Coordinates of C-alpha atoms in Angstrom, one line a residue:
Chain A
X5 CA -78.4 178.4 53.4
X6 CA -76.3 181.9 52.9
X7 CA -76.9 183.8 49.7
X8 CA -73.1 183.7 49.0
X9 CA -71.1 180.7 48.2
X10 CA -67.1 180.5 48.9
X11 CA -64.9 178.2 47.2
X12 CA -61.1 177.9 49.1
X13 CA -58.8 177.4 46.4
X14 CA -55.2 177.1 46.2
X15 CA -53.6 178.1 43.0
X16 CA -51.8 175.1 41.9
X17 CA -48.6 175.1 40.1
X18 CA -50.0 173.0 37.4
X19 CA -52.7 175.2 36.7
X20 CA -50.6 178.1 36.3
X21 CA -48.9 180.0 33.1
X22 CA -44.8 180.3 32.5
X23 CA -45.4 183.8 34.9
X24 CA -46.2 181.6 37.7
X25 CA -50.1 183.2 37.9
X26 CA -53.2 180.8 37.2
X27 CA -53.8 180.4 33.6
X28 CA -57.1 182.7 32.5
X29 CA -58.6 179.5 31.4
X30 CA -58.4 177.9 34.6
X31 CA -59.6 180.8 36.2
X32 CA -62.9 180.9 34.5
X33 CA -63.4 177.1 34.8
X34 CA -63.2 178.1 38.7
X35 CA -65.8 180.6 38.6
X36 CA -67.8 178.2 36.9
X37 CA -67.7 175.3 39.2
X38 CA -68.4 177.8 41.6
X39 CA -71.5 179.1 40.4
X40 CA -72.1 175.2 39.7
X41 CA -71.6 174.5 43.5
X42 CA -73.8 177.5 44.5
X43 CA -76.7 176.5 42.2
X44 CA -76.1 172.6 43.0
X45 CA -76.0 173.4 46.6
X46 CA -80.1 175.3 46.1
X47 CA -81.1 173.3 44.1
X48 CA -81.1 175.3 40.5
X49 CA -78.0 173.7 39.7
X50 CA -77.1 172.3 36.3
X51 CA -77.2 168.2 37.4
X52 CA -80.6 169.0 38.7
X53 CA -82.1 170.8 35.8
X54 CA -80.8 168.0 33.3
X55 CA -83.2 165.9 34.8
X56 CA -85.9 167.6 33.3
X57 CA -83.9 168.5 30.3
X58 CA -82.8 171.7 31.2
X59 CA -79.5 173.5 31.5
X60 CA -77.8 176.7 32.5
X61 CA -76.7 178.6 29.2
X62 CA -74.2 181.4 29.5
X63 CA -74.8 184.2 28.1
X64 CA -72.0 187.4 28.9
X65 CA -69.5 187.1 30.9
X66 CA -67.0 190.1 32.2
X67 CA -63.9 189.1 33.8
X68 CA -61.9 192.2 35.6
X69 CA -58.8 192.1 37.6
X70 CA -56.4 193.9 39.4
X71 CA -54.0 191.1 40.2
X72 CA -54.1 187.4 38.7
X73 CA -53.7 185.1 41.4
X74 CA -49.7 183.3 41.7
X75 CA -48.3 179.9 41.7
X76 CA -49.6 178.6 45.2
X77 CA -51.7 181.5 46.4
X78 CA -54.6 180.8 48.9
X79 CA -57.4 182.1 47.5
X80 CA -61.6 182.4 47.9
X81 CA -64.0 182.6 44.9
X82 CA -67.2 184.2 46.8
X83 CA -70.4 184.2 43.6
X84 CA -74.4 185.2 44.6
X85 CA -76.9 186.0 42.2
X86 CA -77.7 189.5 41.6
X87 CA -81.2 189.1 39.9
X88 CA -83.3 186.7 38.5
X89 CA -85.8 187.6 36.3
X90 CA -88.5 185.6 33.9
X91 CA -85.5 184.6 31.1
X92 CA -82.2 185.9 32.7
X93 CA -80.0 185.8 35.7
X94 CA -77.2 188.0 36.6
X95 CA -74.7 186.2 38.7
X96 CA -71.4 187.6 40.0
X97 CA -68.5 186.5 41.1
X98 CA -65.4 188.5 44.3
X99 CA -61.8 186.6 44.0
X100 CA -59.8 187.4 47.0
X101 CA -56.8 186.1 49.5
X102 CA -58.0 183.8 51.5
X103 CA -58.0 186.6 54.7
X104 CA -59.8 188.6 52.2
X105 CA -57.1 191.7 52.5
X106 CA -56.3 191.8 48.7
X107 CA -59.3 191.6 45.9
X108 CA -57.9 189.9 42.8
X109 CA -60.7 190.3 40.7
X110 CA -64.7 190.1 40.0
X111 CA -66.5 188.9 37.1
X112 CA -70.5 189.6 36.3
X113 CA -72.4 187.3 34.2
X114 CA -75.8 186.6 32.5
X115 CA -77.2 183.5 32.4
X116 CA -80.3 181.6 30.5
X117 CA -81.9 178.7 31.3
X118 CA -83.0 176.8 27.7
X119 CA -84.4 173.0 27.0
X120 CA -82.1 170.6 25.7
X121 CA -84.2 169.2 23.3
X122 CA -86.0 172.2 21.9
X123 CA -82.9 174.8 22.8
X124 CA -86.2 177.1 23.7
X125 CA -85.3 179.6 26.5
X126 CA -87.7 178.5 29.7
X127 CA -89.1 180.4 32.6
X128 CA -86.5 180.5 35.2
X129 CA -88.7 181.5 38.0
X130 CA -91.1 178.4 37.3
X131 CA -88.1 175.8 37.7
X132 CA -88.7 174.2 41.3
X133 CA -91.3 176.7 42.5
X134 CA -89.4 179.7 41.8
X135 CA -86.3 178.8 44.6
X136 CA -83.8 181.0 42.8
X137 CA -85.3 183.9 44.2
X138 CA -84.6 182.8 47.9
X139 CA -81.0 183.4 47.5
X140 CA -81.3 187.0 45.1
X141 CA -78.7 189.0 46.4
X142 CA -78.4 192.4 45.0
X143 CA -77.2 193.9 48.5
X144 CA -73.4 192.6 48.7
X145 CA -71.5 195.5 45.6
X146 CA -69.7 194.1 42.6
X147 CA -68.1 197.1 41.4
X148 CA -66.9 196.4 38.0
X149 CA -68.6 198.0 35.0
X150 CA -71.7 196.2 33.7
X151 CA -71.3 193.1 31.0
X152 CA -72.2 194.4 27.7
X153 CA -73.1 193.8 24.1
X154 CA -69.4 193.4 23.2
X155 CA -70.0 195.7 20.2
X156 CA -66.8 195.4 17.6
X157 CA -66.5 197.4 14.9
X158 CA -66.3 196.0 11.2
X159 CA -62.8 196.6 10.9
X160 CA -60.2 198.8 13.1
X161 CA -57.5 201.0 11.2
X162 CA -54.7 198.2 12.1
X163 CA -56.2 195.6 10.2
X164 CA -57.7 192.1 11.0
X165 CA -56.2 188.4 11.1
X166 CA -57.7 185.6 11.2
X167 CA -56.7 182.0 13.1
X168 CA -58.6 178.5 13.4
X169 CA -59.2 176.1 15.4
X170 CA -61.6 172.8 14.9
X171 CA -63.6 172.0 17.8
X172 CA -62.3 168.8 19.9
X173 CA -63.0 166.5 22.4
X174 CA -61.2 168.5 25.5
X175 CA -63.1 171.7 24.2
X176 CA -66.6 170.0 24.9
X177 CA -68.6 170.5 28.3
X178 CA -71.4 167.8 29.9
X179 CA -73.6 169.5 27.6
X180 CA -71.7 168.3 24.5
X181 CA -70.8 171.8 23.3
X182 CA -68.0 173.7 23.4
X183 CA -67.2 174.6 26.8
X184 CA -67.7 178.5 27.3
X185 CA -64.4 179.2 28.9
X186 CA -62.6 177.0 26.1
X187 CA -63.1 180.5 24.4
X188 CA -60.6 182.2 26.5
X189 CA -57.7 179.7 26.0
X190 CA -58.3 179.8 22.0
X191 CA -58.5 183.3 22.4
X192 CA -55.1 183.7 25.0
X193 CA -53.4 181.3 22.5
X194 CA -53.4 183.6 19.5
X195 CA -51.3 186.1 21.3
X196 CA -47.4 186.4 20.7
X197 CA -45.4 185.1 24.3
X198 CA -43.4 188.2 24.0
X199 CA -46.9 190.2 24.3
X200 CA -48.3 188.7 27.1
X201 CA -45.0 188.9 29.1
X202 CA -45.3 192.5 29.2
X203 CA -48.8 193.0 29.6
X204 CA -51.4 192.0 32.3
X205 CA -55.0 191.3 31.7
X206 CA -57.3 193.9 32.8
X207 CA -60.5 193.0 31.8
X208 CA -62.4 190.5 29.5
X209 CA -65.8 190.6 28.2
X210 CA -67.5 187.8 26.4
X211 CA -70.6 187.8 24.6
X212 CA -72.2 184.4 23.4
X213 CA -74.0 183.6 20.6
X214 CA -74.3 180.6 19.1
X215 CA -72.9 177.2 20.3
X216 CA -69.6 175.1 19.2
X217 CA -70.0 171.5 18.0
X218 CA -67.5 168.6 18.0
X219 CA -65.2 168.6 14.8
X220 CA -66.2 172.0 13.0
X221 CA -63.7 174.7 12.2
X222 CA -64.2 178.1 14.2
X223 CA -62.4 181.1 12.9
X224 CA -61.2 184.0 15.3
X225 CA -61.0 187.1 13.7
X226 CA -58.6 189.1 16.0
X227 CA -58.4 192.8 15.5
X228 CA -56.5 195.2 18.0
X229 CA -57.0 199.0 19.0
X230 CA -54.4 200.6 20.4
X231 CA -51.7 198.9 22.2
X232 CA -54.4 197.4 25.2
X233 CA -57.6 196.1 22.9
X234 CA -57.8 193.4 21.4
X235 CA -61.5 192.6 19.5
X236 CA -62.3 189.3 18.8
X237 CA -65.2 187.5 16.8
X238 CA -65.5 184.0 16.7
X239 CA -67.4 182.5 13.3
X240 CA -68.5 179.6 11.6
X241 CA -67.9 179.4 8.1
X242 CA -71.2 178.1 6.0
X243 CA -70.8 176.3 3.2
X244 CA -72.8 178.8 1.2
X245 CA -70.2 181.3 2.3
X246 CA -72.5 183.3 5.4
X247 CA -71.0 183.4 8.7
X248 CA -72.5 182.6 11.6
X249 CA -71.1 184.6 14.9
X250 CA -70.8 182.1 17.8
X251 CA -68.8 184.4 20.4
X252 CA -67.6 188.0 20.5
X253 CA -65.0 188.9 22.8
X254 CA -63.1 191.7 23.9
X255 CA -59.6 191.6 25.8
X256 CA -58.1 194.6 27.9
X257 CA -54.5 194.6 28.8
X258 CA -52.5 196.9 31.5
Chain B
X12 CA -45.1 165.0 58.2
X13 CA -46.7 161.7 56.9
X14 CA -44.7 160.0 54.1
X15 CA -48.4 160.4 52.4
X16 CA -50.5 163.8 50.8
X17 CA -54.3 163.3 50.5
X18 CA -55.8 166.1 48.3
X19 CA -59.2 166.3 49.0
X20 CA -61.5 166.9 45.7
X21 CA -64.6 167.2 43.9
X22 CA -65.0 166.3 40.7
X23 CA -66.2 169.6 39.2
X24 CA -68.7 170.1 36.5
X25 CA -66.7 172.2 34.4
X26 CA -63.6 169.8 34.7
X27 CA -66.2 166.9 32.8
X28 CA -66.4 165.9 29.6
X29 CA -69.5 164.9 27.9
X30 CA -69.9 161.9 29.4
X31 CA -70.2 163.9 32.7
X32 CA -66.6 161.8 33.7
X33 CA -63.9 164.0 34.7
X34 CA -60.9 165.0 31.8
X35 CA -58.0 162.6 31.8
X36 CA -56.4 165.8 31.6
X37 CA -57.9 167.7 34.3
X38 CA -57.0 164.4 36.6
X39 CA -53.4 164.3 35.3
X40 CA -52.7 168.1 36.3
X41 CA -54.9 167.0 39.8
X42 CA -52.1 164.1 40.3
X43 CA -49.7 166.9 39.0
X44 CA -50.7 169.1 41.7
X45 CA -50.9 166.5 44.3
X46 CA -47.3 165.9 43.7
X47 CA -46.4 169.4 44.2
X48 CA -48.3 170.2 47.1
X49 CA -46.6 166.5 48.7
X50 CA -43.0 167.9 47.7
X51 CA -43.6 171.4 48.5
X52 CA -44.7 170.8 52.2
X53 CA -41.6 168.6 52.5
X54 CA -39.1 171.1 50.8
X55 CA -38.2 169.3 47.7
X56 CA -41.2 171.1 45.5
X57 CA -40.8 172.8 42.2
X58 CA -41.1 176.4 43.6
X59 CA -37.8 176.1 46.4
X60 CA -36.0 174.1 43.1
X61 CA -36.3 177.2 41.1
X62 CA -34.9 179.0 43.7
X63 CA -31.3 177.2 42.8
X64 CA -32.3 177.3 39.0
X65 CA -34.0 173.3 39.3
X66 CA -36.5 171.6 38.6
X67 CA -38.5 168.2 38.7
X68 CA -39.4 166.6 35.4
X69 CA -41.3 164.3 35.0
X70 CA -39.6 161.4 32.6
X71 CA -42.7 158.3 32.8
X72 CA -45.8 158.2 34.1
X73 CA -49.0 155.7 33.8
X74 CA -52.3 155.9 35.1
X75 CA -54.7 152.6 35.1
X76 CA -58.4 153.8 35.9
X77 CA -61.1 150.9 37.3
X78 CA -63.8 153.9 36.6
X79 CA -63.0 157.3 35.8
X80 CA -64.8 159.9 38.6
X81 CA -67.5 161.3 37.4
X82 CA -69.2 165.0 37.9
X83 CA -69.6 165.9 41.6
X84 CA -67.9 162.3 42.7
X85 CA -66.2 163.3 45.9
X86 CA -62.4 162.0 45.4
X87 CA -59.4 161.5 47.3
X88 CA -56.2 161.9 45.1
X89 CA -52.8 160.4 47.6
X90 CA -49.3 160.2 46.5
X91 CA -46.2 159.1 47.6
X92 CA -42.4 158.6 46.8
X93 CA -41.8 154.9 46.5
X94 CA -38.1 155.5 45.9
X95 CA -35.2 157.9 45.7
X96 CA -32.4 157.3 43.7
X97 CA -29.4 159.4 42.6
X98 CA -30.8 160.7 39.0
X99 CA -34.7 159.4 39.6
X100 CA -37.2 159.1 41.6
X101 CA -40.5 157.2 41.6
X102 CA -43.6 158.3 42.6
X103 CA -47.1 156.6 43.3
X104 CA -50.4 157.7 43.2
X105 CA -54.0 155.9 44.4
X106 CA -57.2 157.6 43.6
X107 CA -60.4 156.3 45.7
X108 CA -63.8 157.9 47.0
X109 CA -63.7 160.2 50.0
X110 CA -64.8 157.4 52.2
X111 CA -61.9 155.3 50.7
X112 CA -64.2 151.9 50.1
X113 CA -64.2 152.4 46.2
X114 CA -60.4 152.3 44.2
X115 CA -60.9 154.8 40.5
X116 CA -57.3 153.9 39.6
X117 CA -53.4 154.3 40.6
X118 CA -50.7 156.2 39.2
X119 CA -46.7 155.4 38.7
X120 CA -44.0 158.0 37.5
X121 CA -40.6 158.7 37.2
X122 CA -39.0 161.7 37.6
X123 CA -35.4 163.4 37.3
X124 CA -33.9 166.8 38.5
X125 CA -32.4 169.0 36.2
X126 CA -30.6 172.3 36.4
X127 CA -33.1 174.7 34.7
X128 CA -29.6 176.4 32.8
X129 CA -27.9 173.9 31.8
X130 CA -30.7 171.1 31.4
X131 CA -28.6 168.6 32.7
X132 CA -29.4 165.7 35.2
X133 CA -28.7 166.9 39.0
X134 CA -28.5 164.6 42.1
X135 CA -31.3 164.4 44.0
X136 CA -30.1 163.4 46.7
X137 CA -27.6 165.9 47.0
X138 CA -31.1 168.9 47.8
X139 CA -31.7 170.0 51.1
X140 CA -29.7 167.8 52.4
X141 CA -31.5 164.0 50.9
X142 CA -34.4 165.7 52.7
X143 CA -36.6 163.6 49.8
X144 CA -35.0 160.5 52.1
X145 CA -37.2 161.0 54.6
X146 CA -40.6 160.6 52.9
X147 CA -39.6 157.3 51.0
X148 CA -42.7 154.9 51.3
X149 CA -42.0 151.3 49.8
X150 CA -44.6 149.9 52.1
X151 CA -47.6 151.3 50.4
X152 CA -49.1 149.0 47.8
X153 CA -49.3 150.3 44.3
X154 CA -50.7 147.4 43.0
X155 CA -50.7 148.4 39.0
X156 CA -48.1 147.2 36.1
X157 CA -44.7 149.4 36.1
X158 CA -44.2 152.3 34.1
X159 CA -42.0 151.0 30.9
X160 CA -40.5 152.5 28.0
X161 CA -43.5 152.3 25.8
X162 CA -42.2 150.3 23.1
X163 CA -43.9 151.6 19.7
X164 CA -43.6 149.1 16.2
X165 CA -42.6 151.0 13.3
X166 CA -46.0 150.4 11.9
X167 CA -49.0 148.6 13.0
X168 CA -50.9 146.3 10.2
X169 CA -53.6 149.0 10.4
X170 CA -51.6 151.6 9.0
X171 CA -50.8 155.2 10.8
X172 CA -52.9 158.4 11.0
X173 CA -51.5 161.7 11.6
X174 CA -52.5 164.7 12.9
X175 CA -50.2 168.0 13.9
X176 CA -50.4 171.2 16.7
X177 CA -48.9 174.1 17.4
X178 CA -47.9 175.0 20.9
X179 CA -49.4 177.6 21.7
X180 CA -49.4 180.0 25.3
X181 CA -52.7 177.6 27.2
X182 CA -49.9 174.5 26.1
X183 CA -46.9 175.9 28.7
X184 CA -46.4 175.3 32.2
X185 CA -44.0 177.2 34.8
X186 CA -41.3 176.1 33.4
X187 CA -42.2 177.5 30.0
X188 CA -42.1 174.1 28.2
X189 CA -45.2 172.1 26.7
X190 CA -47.2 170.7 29.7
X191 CA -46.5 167.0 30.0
X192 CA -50.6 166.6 31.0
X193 CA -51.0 168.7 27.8
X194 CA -49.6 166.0 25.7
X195 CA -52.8 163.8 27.0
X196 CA -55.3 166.4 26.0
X197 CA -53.6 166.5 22.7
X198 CA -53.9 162.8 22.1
X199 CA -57.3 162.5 23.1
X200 CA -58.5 165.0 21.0
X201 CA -56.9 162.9 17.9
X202 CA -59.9 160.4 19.2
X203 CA -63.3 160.5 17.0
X204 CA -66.1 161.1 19.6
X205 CA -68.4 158.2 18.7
X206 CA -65.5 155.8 20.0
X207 CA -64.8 157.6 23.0
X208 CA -68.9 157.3 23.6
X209 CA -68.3 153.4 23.4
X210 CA -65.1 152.9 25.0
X211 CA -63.8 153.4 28.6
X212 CA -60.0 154.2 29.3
X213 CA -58.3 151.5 30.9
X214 CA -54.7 152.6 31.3
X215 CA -52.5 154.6 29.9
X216 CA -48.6 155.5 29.6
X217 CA -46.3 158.2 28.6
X218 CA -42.4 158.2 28.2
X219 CA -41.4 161.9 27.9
X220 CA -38.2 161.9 26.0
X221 CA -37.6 166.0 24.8
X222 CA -39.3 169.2 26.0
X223 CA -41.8 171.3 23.5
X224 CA -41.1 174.7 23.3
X225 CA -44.1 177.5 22.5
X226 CA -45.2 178.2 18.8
X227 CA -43.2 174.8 17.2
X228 CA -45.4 172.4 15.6
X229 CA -45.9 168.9 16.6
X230 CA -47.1 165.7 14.4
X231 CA -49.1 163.0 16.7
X232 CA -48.6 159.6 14.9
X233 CA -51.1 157.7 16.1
X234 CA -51.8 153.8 15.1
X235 CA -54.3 151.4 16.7
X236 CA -53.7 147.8 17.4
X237 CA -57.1 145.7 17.6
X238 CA -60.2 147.6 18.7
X239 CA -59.0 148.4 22.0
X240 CA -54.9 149.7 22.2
X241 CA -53.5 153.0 21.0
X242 CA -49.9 154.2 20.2
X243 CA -49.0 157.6 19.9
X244 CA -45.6 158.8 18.8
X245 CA -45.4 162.8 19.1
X246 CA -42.5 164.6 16.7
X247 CA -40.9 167.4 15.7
X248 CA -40.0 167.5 12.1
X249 CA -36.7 169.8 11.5
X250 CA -35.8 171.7 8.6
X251 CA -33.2 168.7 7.2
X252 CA -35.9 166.2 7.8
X253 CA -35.0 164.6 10.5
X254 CA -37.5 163.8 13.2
X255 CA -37.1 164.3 17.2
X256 CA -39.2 161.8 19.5
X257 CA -40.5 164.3 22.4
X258 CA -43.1 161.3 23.5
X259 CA -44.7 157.5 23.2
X260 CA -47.8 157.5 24.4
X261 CA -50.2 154.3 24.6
X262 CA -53.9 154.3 25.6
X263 CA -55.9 150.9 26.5
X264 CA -59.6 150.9 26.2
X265 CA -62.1 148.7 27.5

C-alpha cells in the first residue's frame, strides 16, 4: 500500500459558491474524507477505531491556497502522514489539477486519537500494533507554513462583533458533534457578499478546542486586522457568565 | 451518448450524519450534480446556459428513500430525462448499490429554463437546436408517486411551529440564489434530534415557487400531521406584511 492517497475529484457545480469555485466548506469536507479514505484504507481509519471506542479528533488545521478550484475542474486531493508520535499526528494534505501542472492548495493538520467514552487522549502508536507508522511519510514537501496556536489578541484597534449560531442537526458529524469543517461555513457566512467578491482566500488556520453539541448557542467573536485578517473565537456562553473557547480561527484574504 | 449518467460514489464519512447515514442534503446536491454532469456532457448543462444568460431551475422535486446509504456504502446515483416539453422538463433519478442488486430510493423533478436577465420562462426546446430531444428516456421505470404541488392546509389540528434563517454566503449557489438542496438542510434542522434518532425518512417533496436572495430572512412554518408526516411552508415576511411563498415542503417518516 503507497504512503500517499489520491482522491479524483471533479468540482461540481452544486458544490460551488456564486464565483463558480468550490465552496471552502466543501473543500475541507474533501480533505477530510480523504484522510478518512487514507486511514480507512490502513486500517487506522475512523469506522475501525469506533469499534473499540475510539475516534480521530482534530486538532489544527491550516488551509493555504493559491487558487480555489472552479465550477467543473478535474482535480486530485493527494494526503500522507507526516509524523506520528505517542498523542499526535501530523497529516497533510497537496490539491492539484488532475495532470498535476497547477497546485491549488495544501493544508497541514494535527490530529488526536481520544476514547469515546472517557474523551481521554490514547496511545496512537498502540492502536493495531502501531500500523500508522508503516505509512509515516515525512519525505514528500508540504511547503506551507506550520499550523499554529492561532494566538488572537484580546481586542484589535477596529473593534469586535459578535454573531450566533445554535448548533443543529446538519452541523453534527458520526461522532455526534459538531462537524469540524461546519466551523468554516459559520465562519465564511459572517462575511458581507460584497467582501468576499473582491477578495480570495489565502490562508486559514483553525485551532480546536472544545467540542459543539446539538442545540447550544455558539457565539463567533469576529475581529479584523487590516483589510486581509480576520480573527475569530468561537465560545460558549455559561450560565454563570464564563466562556468556554471551543475554536479559534484565523482567515487570510488576497 | 447513452440517454443515462451513472455517477459512481462513496458514501463519505464526512458527508454522514450521526446516524453514520449520509445527509439528505449532501444526496440532494449528489442528484444535483448528477444532473449537471448528465446535461453538461450532452450540451444542455447549466455552465453552456449561462453562456446565453440561462439557466435550469429546478421547479419540483421528490425523493422516496427504501434505506438511506450509509457511511462508506458504495452508490450508484443515474438520472435521466423522462420528458421534454416546451417550458418543462422532467427528470428521474434511481439510487442503488454499486452492484445494482439493492434499490436506496428514486428521484422525480421538474424543471424550467429561464433567461438569467429577465427571469422569465424560455423554450427549451428552442437550445442547441432541441438537442435535450435526443436523450428523452420514457422507457426507464421510475416506479415512485409523481411529484405534485404539495398541497399544505392552512393549519393542522396540531397547531404550527416556527422557526426563521438568514441567508447567508454557504446558502448560495452559482446562480447566486438560496440553494434549492439548502432548503432541505434548513428543514431538517427545524427537527429535534431524539425524533430523527427514532424515525427514518420515507419520502419527501419540494415545490419551489420564488428564489431567496443572500442576507433576507426566512420563516419555516412547520406543522406535523400524526406521528409520521411533516409540512413546511418557507416565507418571506415584507415590510407591509404581506407574506411571499418561496417553498412547500413535506417530509414522511417511517
Amino acid at each position: 500500500m503507497e504512503k500517499i492517497e489520491s482522491i479524483h475529484l471533479v468540482t461540481d457545480a452544486f458544490h460551488c459558491d456564486f464565483k463558480h469555485q468550490l465552496c471552502l466548506g466543501h473543500l475541507g469536507n474533501d480533505m477530510l474524507n480523504a484522510a478518512d479514505v487514507h486511514s480507512s484504507r490502513r486500517h487506522f481509519g475512523m469506522r475501525y477505531l469506533n469499534t473499540m471506542h475510539k475516534t480521530w479528533v482534530l486538532s489544527r488545521l491550516a488551509i493555504e491556497l493559491e487558487e480555489m478550484p472552479h465550477e467543473h475542474d478535474a482535480i486530485i486531493i493527494s494526503t500522507w502522514v507526516e509524523n506520528a508520535m505517542k498523542f499526535f499526528t501530523k497529516r497533510n494534505w497537496e490539491i492539484t489539477s488532475e495532470d498535476g501542472k497547477k497546485v491549488y492548495g495544501y493544508g497541514k493538520s494535527v490530529w488526536a486519537m481520544i476514547d469515546t467514552q472517557t474523551r481521554e487522549p490514547q496511545n496512537i502508536l498502540e492502536v493495531n500494533e502501531g500500523s500508522i507508522t508503516n505509512y509515516i511519510n515525512p519525505e514528500k514537501v508540504c511547503p506551507i507554513k506550520d499550523v499554529s496556536r492561532v494566538r488572537i489578541p484580546e481586542v484589535t484597534s477596529q473593534g469586535e462583533t459578535e454573531e450566533s449560531f445554535t448548533v443543529r442537526y446538519s452541523d453534527l458529524d458520526v461522532n455526534g458533534h459538531l462537524n469540524s469543517v461546519r466551523y468554516l461555513d459559520h465562519v465564511m457566512d459572517t462575511f458581507n457578499i460584497d467582501y468576499l467578491k473582491e477578495h480570495e482566500l489565502k490562508r486559514i488556520e483553525v485551532a480546536y478546542v472544545a467540542e459543539g453539541r446539538w442545540n447550544e448557542t455558539l457565539h463567533i467573536r469576529h475581529m479584523q486586522e487590516g483589510d486581509d485578517t480576520h480573527l475569530f473565537r468561537i465560545v460558549r456562553k455559561e450560565d454563570d457568565g464564563k466562556e468556554i473557547e471551543l475554536s479559534r480561527l484565523s482567515f487570510t484574504f488576497r
